[in-house]
């Protein structure tokens, strides 16, 4: 046995000397282990308890309830809520129902009317239409129900009664709030029945979290429910959990962050660390749910298409500004659309543009035209965001895509591409500030102030090197006040901020995580390019690279949704790489590249 370094262990291979005298790789410690159907007899008895049987009964009733019954319940809720709101407003002397209540009640009632004409179960009704069948059962992967003679659902009179009961709280709360609560309960129910639904739905709502109260905690609840649903199905043998080197490293990263959150800066730091922990399960969901090319394409499509409406909002806002003011003034604005900041929008658009490019590359005919139009809309919104470093990150991403084709050399080329823009910092600060001021885009800090912020952040990092200063913007602001920095929410650098908040061990683990991913991409590129996921696998690495490049001058984990997006992309890439290695009857072909020998192949059979 030779040349088995720690990275070789993380790589999943042992190296041995072949009969020809050269070093080759074997698969005795392969890349991942899988777990499924691990329930003991005792746990299975727990699963058969009355409460679980009751849950199963309710699920069957809801599945086989007719479209007519659902329509009757919706109509009863919509009309009674409207009547209650009218009586409330009339009694208080307002004389008119507010517009939001009126629109919500009329929409619910309007959607209910067509359902009244169909006696078949709602789930079967949705399967009969191409669009709804694709959305609910192909895209969201909700299980189709079989036809069963004598299967009973909720009777229509009972459904009407339930609609009335749901409307009664509108006496105390607004109907739109009650409708939102019902919708949230429905989403959680579907997430419990289908972890795939939780995953894809979480992607689709990322651009709209700024409109949700306590959005970070709402997203964390959805992610947690999705994880619990997946674990339950894996325990029953209906899903497979893959444990890989990435899981180990992300787990260690979470532990170091939690230590900083628990022991430093009180409850606000702990809350930030807890959010960090839950959002990191975005990797778990993406990495385990995606098991074939169809699901990988669905993940790419979800990210790309979820950015279309926010991009359209930015374009419309720009056009309105051009009409009311002038083009020059409109170009100076940074359009954040539905996001909380232009930085969050830019990070999301970077991933969306990269994924849309992948979909464009592997599509044909009308689909290619569609993806091309979407790509143009996304690029336009990115330009209007005014985040010029996001443009630079995408340009570097083009170089990264071609660097990944260089095999082992990509391990050297990609880090060089990340630090390439910082050669501009060698220019005298006064001249650099003047050059940046000429750009017709908004920028957060002049280079001189950015360097000053980084200098203070480095000093704070070395003063708190082991556990860091605590998690979150409040911890950063409190600590940096002692270094003469005020008004800054972060150090504007992903690596500096991670090390500063969680300590040097968190930073080293994160760097090792990126090194392992880069090593995998460099070593496995030869069989990836012959895979059905030959586009998905490298393009996720490009997306990660672009986020890292953008994170060199922005703290891209400042919000929970951006952090979730990063590990979601990381999980998609991990799953795509794993699928490529299991495509042909659970066998892969590994090509070893050296300077002396062009290539040699070793078949590796997975256990």
XYZ file of C-alpha atoms in Angstrom:
607
model
C 0.000 0.000 0.000
C 1.508 3.353 -0.983
C 0.888 7.079 -1.083
C -2.279 7.114 1.025
C -2.501 10.679 2.286
C -5.382 12.211 4.234
C -6.685 13.686 0.996
C -6.544 10.218 -0.553
C -8.781 9.028 2.263
C -11.166 11.906 1.593
C -10.881 11.058 -2.078
C -12.152 7.553 -1.342
C -9.335 5.651 -3.005
C -6.394 3.570 -1.964
C -3.345 3.703 -4.211
C -1.412 0.532 -5.066
C 1.459 -0.223 -7.390
C 0.360 -2.275 -10.414
C 2.366 -4.998 -12.188
C 3.657 -2.400 -14.637
C 5.170 -0.486 -11.740
C 2.905 2.574 -11.894
C 0.526 3.881 -9.263
C -3.185 3.172 -9.802
C -6.332 3.609 -7.723
C -8.546 0.928 -6.239
C -12.005 1.343 -4.794
C -11.679 -0.359 -1.413
C -12.688 2.846 0.324
C -15.167 4.179 -2.172
C -16.633 7.636 -2.358
C -19.883 7.058 -0.460
C -21.842 4.674 1.696
C -25.583 4.285 1.538
C -28.193 3.515 4.152
C -31.823 2.515 3.647
C -34.439 0.471 5.500
C -32.486 0.596 8.755
C -35.482 0.393 11.122
C -35.230 -2.223 13.826
C -38.221 -4.370 14.768
C -38.805 -2.196 17.811
C -38.832 1.013 15.758
C -41.202 -0.595 13.283
C -43.610 -1.255 16.154
C -43.369 2.438 17.060
C -44.249 3.288 13.450
C -47.348 1.109 13.830
C -48.625 3.017 16.875
C -52.139 4.456 16.774
C -50.958 8.013 16.197
C -49.089 6.974 13.045
C -52.037 4.886 11.888
C -54.258 7.924 12.426
C -51.894 10.017 10.314
C -51.972 7.398 7.561
C -55.786 7.316 7.680
C -56.012 11.112 7.363
C -53.576 11.019 4.446
C -55.696 8.429 2.618
C -58.878 10.421 3.264
C -57.329 13.583 1.854
C -55.917 11.708 -1.150
C -59.278 10.207 -2.142
C -61.448 13.236 -1.358
C -63.213 14.375 -4.503
C -62.461 17.576 -6.374
C -66.109 18.536 -5.747
C -65.628 18.303 -1.968
C -62.464 20.443 -2.103
C -64.276 22.980 -4.270
C -67.223 23.101 -1.865
C -64.890 23.666 1.107
C -63.027 26.448 -0.717
C -66.261 28.109 -1.802
C -67.674 27.980 1.731
C -64.468 29.472 3.131
C -64.207 32.204 0.486
C -67.820 33.385 0.648
C -68.185 33.194 4.443
C -64.858 35.007 4.945
C -66.039 37.757 2.612
C -69.356 38.063 4.451
C -67.621 38.197 7.847
C -65.208 40.880 6.607
C -68.096 42.930 5.194
C -70.026 42.724 8.482
C -66.910 43.675 10.469
C -66.162 46.698 8.274
C -69.838 47.751 8.150
C -70.079 47.501 11.925
C -66.983 49.660 12.451
C -68.230 52.258 9.993
C -65.573 51.685 7.325
C -68.248 50.790 4.816
C -66.075 48.733 2.434
C -63.983 45.583 2.507
C -60.277 46.234 1.969
C -58.878 45.345 -1.443
C -56.574 42.521 -0.300
C -59.402 40.700 1.487
C -61.718 41.141 -1.483
C -59.163 39.809 -3.981
C -58.191 36.805 -1.798
C -61.802 35.783 -1.137
C -62.815 36.155 -4.780
C -59.781 34.201 -6.007
C -60.461 31.309 -3.619
C -64.130 31.249 -4.605
C -63.291 31.535 -8.309
C -60.877 28.583 -8.234
C -63.474 26.577 -6.300
C -66.248 26.806 -8.880
C -64.695 24.585 -11.641
C -63.911 21.890 -9.057
C -67.613 21.522 -8.204
C -68.245 19.701 -11.509
C -65.817 16.788 -10.927
C -66.582 13.806 -8.726
C -63.207 12.038 -9.009
C -60.499 12.419 -6.326
C -58.609 15.703 -6.606
C -55.257 13.952 -7.044
C -56.670 11.915 -9.951
C -58.237 15.086 -11.335
C -54.817 16.818 -11.324
C -53.257 13.848 -13.124
C -55.691 14.229 -16.027
C -54.245 17.594 -17.105
C -50.774 17.794 -18.648
C -49.716 20.991 -16.871
C -50.880 20.053 -13.361
C -49.626 16.489 -13.807
C -46.148 17.786 -14.663
C -46.067 20.355 -11.855
C -47.299 18.185 -9.002
C -46.242 14.657 -9.965
C -43.244 15.084 -12.281
C -41.597 18.226 -10.951
C -42.542 18.086 -7.251
C -42.447 14.259 -7.288
C -45.666 13.834 -5.284
C -46.716 10.188 -5.342
C -49.549 9.364 -7.735
C -52.442 7.542 -6.086
C -53.761 4.365 -7.696
C -57.416 3.813 -8.520
C -59.094 1.888 -5.718
C -62.613 0.607 -5.738
C -64.492 1.654 -2.634
C -61.787 4.049 -1.401
C -63.513 6.761 0.623
C -62.648 10.402 1.028
C -64.199 13.253 2.985
C -67.908 13.652 2.056
C -68.952 16.955 0.481
C -71.213 18.054 3.419
C -68.344 17.442 5.861
C -65.993 19.393 3.566
C -68.420 22.337 3.571
C -68.509 22.218 7.377
C -64.695 22.234 7.504
C -64.639 25.256 5.169
C -67.057 27.076 7.486
C -64.966 26.209 10.567
C -61.828 27.549 8.852
C -63.657 30.802 8.026
C -64.885 31.462 11.584
C -61.461 32.682 12.860
C -61.807 35.519 10.323
C -63.936 37.196 12.986
C -60.662 37.942 14.807
C -58.063 37.841 12.007
C -57.946 38.977 8.392
C -59.092 36.404 5.775
C -55.824 36.678 3.850
C -53.930 35.716 7.017
C -56.211 32.722 7.584
C -55.747 31.705 3.939
C -51.961 32.021 4.377
C -52.088 29.771 7.476
C -54.083 27.128 5.565
C -51.629 27.343 2.674
C -48.659 26.951 5.061
C -50.242 23.886 6.691
C -50.854 22.407 3.216
C -47.208 22.980 2.247
C -45.986 21.315 5.457
C -48.318 18.368 4.891
C -47.069 17.870 1.329
C -43.482 18.220 2.600
C -44.084 15.447 5.107
C -45.444 13.167 2.405
C -42.782 14.073 -0.179
C -39.285 15.368 0.756
C -38.814 16.164 -2.931
C -41.691 18.628 -2.679
C -40.026 20.323 0.314
C -36.752 20.607 -1.588
C -38.089 21.993 -4.864
C -40.629 24.254 -3.159
C -37.881 25.741 -0.976
C -35.955 26.604 -4.145
C -38.945 28.247 -5.796
C -39.748 30.509 -2.819
C -36.178 31.763 -2.218
C -36.687 34.976 -4.243
C -39.842 35.864 -2.295
C -38.730 35.331 1.305
C -38.498 39.095 1.878
C -42.316 39.126 1.854
C -42.623 36.375 4.481
C -42.638 37.345 8.191
C -39.684 35.740 10.016
C -38.617 34.388 6.648
C -35.381 32.790 7.860
C -37.195 30.705 10.465
C -39.998 29.886 8.031
C -37.424 28.525 5.564
C -35.677 26.601 8.333
C -38.973 24.928 9.349
C -39.595 23.883 5.743
C -36.057 22.476 5.425
C -36.333 20.653 8.766
C -39.664 19.082 7.780
C -38.160 17.976 4.453
C -35.208 16.368 6.230
C -37.474 14.560 8.713
C -39.643 13.324 5.854
C -36.607 11.982 4.015
C -35.223 10.282 7.129
C -38.595 8.640 7.773
C -38.791 7.295 4.230
C -35.169 6.146 4.346
C -35.866 4.258 7.569
C -38.775 2.516 5.852
C -36.581 1.613 2.873
C -38.293 4.042 0.465
C -35.274 6.368 0.082
C -31.496 6.025 0.264
C -29.192 8.152 2.425
C -25.686 8.609 1.044
C -22.922 9.385 3.492
C -19.920 10.944 1.797
C -16.764 12.798 2.697
C -18.644 16.065 2.213
C -21.116 15.101 4.940
C -18.251 14.579 7.365
C -16.650 17.922 6.581
C -19.925 19.880 6.620
C -20.782 18.227 9.940
C -17.452 19.349 11.394
C -18.034 22.855 10.026
C -21.453 22.984 11.693
C -19.961 21.829 15.014
C -17.335 24.592 14.996
C -19.963 27.212 14.134
C -22.270 25.949 16.902
C -19.435 26.134 19.438
C -18.914 29.776 18.558
C -22.643 30.440 18.641
C -23.172 28.760 22.019
C -20.262 30.222 23.984
C -20.006 33.738 22.535
C -22.202 36.855 22.342
C -25.368 35.376 23.866
C -28.695 34.441 22.312
C -28.338 36.386 19.041
C -25.142 34.517 18.194
C -26.719 31.187 19.127
C -29.741 31.937 16.926
C -27.424 32.671 14.006
C -25.513 29.441 14.579
C -28.756 27.477 14.774
C -29.934 28.946 11.456
C -26.525 28.087 9.970
C -26.976 24.494 11.099
C -30.489 24.073 9.692
C -29.662 25.777 6.379
C -26.661 23.484 5.904
C -29.173 20.648 5.489
C -29.784 22.100 2.059
C -26.789 19.995 1.114
C -28.367 16.895 2.670
C -31.636 17.350 0.772
C -30.050 18.120 -2.591
C -27.329 15.497 -2.250
C -29.717 12.671 -1.393
C -32.870 13.539 -3.328
C -31.136 13.876 -6.700
C -30.582 10.315 -7.879
C -30.873 10.626 -11.675
C -30.628 13.094 -14.525
C -34.336 13.981 -14.461
C -34.164 15.162 -10.854
C -30.892 16.986 -11.561
C -32.518 18.818 -14.480
C -35.503 19.646 -12.251
C -33.147 21.212 -9.700
C -31.457 23.320 -12.381
C -34.825 24.348 -13.838
C -36.217 25.266 -10.403
C -33.349 27.672 -9.730
C -33.380 29.148 -13.243
C -37.137 29.689 -13.549
C -37.595 30.935 -9.981
C -35.430 33.929 -10.948
C -37.585 34.900 -13.947
C -40.271 36.888 -12.089
C -37.766 38.842 -9.922
C -35.772 39.583 -13.091
C -38.901 40.800 -14.855
C -39.675 43.043 -11.853
C -36.208 44.611 -12.155
C -36.673 45.223 -15.883
C -40.133 46.764 -15.383
C -38.784 48.973 -12.580
C -35.993 50.151 -14.888
C -38.448 50.971 -17.680
C -40.665 52.936 -15.278
C -37.648 54.852 -14.020
C -36.657 55.672 -17.610
C -40.151 57.051 -18.254
C -40.419 59.097 -15.053
C -36.797 60.292 -14.964
C -34.162 59.549 -17.612
C -31.979 56.691 -18.779
C -28.809 57.883 -17.030
C -30.603 58.182 -13.699
C -32.214 54.784 -14.191
C -28.826 53.170 -14.840
C -27.434 54.528 -11.579
C -30.063 52.704 -9.518
C -29.366 49.250 -8.147
C -32.524 47.215 -8.666
C -32.968 44.606 -5.937
C -36.373 43.397 -7.145
C -38.017 41.027 -4.627
C -34.798 40.494 -2.656
C -33.656 42.335 0.469
C -30.516 43.672 -1.223
C -28.795 43.799 -4.590
C -26.079 41.488 -3.230
C -28.615 38.726 -2.520
C -30.196 39.226 -5.944
C -26.801 39.084 -7.665
C -25.789 35.870 -5.880
C -29.064 34.197 -6.850
C -28.827 35.422 -10.457
C -25.255 34.134 -10.748
C -26.408 30.600 -9.964
C -29.553 30.970 -12.095
C -27.568 32.171 -15.131
C -25.028 29.360 -14.832
C -27.778 26.738 -14.493
C -29.816 28.243 -17.334
C -26.717 28.092 -19.540
C -26.410 24.373 -18.764
C -30.073 23.792 -19.648
C -29.612 25.769 -22.860
C -26.584 23.685 -23.798
C -28.347 20.331 -23.424
C -31.762 21.338 -24.855
C -33.108 21.282 -28.404
C -35.815 22.912 -30.517
C -38.436 25.062 -28.795
C -36.964 24.325 -25.390
C -33.661 25.878 -26.454
C -35.472 29.048 -27.570
C -37.247 29.185 -24.207
C -34.001 28.844 -22.233
C -32.342 31.458 -24.441
C -35.122 33.959 -23.688
C -34.887 33.177 -19.965
C -31.116 33.648 -20.070
C -31.495 37.080 -21.710
C -33.970 38.142 -19.004
C -31.668 36.944 -16.208
C -28.616 38.678 -17.675
C -30.578 41.907 -18.058
C -31.611 41.812 -14.400
C -28.013 41.181 -13.324
C -26.845 44.215 -15.303
C -29.568 46.339 -13.697
C -28.540 45.195 -10.210
C -25.380 47.293 -10.559
C -23.219 44.597 -8.964
C -20.253 44.815 -11.324
C -18.284 42.204 -9.363
C -21.060 39.750 -10.186
C -20.372 40.349 -13.884
C -16.697 39.719 -13.251
C -17.513 36.515 -11.379
C -19.462 35.212 -14.384
C -16.596 36.088 -16.732
C -14.225 34.195 -14.462
C -16.760 31.355 -14.466
C -16.279 31.007 -18.225
C -12.580 30.523 -17.598
C -13.382 28.063 -14.810
C -15.544 25.971 -17.148
C -12.654 25.497 -19.567
C -10.192 25.034 -16.700
C -12.238 22.061 -15.468
C -11.519 20.349 -18.767
C -7.816 20.528 -17.963
C -8.087 17.644 -15.499
C -5.492 17.750 -12.738
C -4.334 21.221 -13.814
C -7.699 22.679 -12.749
C -6.592 22.282 -9.127
C -4.024 24.993 -9.870
C -5.904 27.107 -12.420
C -9.145 27.669 -10.464
C -7.557 29.190 -7.322
C -5.486 31.464 -9.565
C -8.656 32.650 -11.321
C -10.261 33.513 -7.981
C -7.388 35.768 -6.881
C -6.786 37.254 -10.347
C -9.044 40.325 -9.843
C -7.098 41.274 -6.733
C -4.126 42.256 -8.844
C -5.987 45.562 -9.235
C -5.338 46.200 -5.555
C -1.703 46.795 -6.484
C -2.828 50.035 -8.116
C -2.462 53.049 -5.750
C -5.657 53.370 -3.678
C -6.450 56.960 -4.754
C -6.224 56.091 -8.463
C -8.215 52.891 -7.933
C -10.992 54.793 -6.132
C -11.176 57.212 -9.043
C -11.391 54.391 -11.598
C -14.154 52.632 -9.664
C -16.091 55.913 -9.352
C -16.207 56.112 -13.163
C -18.159 52.861 -13.407
C -21.883 53.452 -14.098
C -22.832 50.980 -11.384
C -23.331 51.050 -7.665
C -20.512 49.772 -5.473
C -20.568 49.267 -1.724
C -17.171 50.517 -0.629
C -14.263 52.276 -2.309
C -11.191 49.996 -2.446
C -9.345 52.074 0.168
C -12.180 51.672 2.696
C -12.489 47.990 1.837
C -8.783 47.427 2.543
C -9.164 49.271 5.842
C -12.118 47.056 6.761
C -10.180 43.935 5.866
C -7.195 45.096 7.926
C -9.348 45.587 11.013
C -11.067 42.249 10.389
C -7.714 40.463 10.188
C -6.685 42.032 13.498
C -9.927 40.872 15.128
C -9.457 37.417 13.605
C -6.008 36.946 15.113
C -7.221 38.285 18.456
C -10.057 35.696 18.499
C -8.424 33.000 16.450
C -9.852 29.826 18.008
C -13.565 30.380 18.650
C -14.080 33.609 16.718
C -16.293 36.496 17.824
C -19.743 34.897 17.518
C -22.219 34.449 14.677
C -24.169 37.219 12.973
C -24.061 40.908 12.043
C -24.667 42.010 15.649
C -21.600 40.120 16.853
C -19.518 41.652 14.054
C -20.682 45.209 14.758
C -20.096 44.852 18.497
C -16.589 43.449 18.049
C -15.439 45.811 15.288
C -16.420 48.879 17.301
C -13.270 48.205 19.316
C -11.196 48.435 16.140
C -12.582 51.772 14.973
C -15.049 50.297 12.450
C -18.690 51.337 12.637
C -21.682 50.876 10.349
C -20.384 47.686 8.684
C -22.462 44.495 8.899
C -19.645 42.196 7.740
C -16.074 42.141 6.478
C -17.275 41.888 2.841
C -15.327 38.680 2.329
C -16.629 35.137 2.764
C -13.387 33.605 4.029
C -12.448 36.449 6.357
C -15.959 36.576 7.799
C -16.179 32.821 8.385
C -12.831 32.756 10.177
C -13.678 35.889 12.146
C -17.109 34.694 13.308
C -16.429 30.972 13.884
C -12.648 30.757 14.305
C -9.712 29.326 12.431
C -10.902 25.705 12.598
C -14.146 26.551 10.778
C -12.145 28.358 8.106
C -9.728 25.449 7.668
C -12.572 22.921 7.431
C -14.315 25.020 4.794
C -11.089 25.320 2.791
C -10.636 21.549 3.047
C -14.222 21.063 1.846
C -13.491 23.140 -1.261
C -10.159 21.337 -1.767
C -11.860 17.922 -1.703
C -14.494 19.069 -4.208
C -11.769 20.473 -6.473
C -9.775 17.255 -6.142
C -12.792 15.157 -7.088
C -13.518 17.299 -10.127
C -9.881 17.158 -11.211
C -9.543 13.397 -10.796
C -12.905 12.229 -12.125
C -13.346 14.504 -15.140
C -12.535 11.773 -17.678
C -15.623 9.680 -17.007
C -17.846 12.643 -16.155
C -17.545 13.927 -19.713
C -18.995 10.619 -21.007
C -21.902 10.698 -18.575
C -25.556 11.609 -19.035
C -24.804 14.359 -16.540
C -21.782 15.570 -18.478
C -23.176 19.113 -18.359
C -24.750 19.160 -14.885
C -21.699 17.911 -13.024
C -19.169 20.520 -14.223
C -21.710 23.358 -14.327
C -22.434 23.039 -10.600
C -18.702 23.347 -9.964
C -18.724 26.499 -12.099
C -21.644 27.881 -10.052
C -19.762 27.209 -6.799
C -16.672 28.857 -8.271
C -18.665 31.952 -9.300
C -20.185 32.248 -5.820
C -16.742 31.935 -4.246
C -15.348 34.570 -6.625
C -18.234 36.908 -5.803
C -17.772 36.121 -2.117
C -14.226 37.459 -2.223
C -15.712 40.958 -2.034
C -19.144 40.199 -0.513
C -20.238 38.136 2.452
C -22.596 35.898 0.486
C -23.731 34.062 3.639
C -25.107 37.221 5.242
C -28.683 35.930 4.858
C -30.068 32.465 5.500
C -31.441 32.095 1.970
C -28.050 32.847 0.375
C -26.367 30.382 2.709
C -29.005 27.766 1.880
C -28.503 28.431 -1.844
C -24.750 27.826 -1.577
C -25.074 24.427 0.091
C -27.989 23.502 -2.146
C -25.742 24.042 -5.193
C -22.969 22.117 -3.455
C -25.374 19.231 -2.852
C -26.567 19.205 -6.468
C -22.950 18.967 -7.615
C -22.192 16.177 -5.176
C -25.249 14.201 -6.287
C -24.473 14.736 -9.978
C -20.923 13.501 -9.465
C -22.187 10.440 -7.601
C -24.786 9.612 -10.257
C -22.150 9.700 -12.994
C -20.242 7.016 -11.126
C -23.256 4.728 -10.819
C -24.662 4.935 -14.314
C -23.553 1.649 -15.812
C -24.677 -1.205 -13.585
C -22.991 0.360 -10.557
C -19.584 0.391 -12.196
C -17.376 3.339 -13.022
C -14.287 3.906 -15.109
C -11.511 5.834 -13.486
C -8.738 7.347 -15.602
C -5.436 8.065 -13.891
C -3.470 10.879 -15.500
C 0.250 11.363 -14.979
C 2.968 13.208 -16.822
C 4.647 9.958 -17.805
C 1.666 7.883 -18.854
C -1.235 9.264 -20.879
C -3.979 7.187 -19.266
C -4.799 3.853 -17.724
C -8.212 2.479 -16.775
C -9.176 0.506 -13.687
C -12.752 -0.811 -13.273
C -14.118 -0.304 -9.796
C -17.128 -2.228 -8.606
C -19.175 -0.519 -5.947
C -20.205 -2.344 -2.827
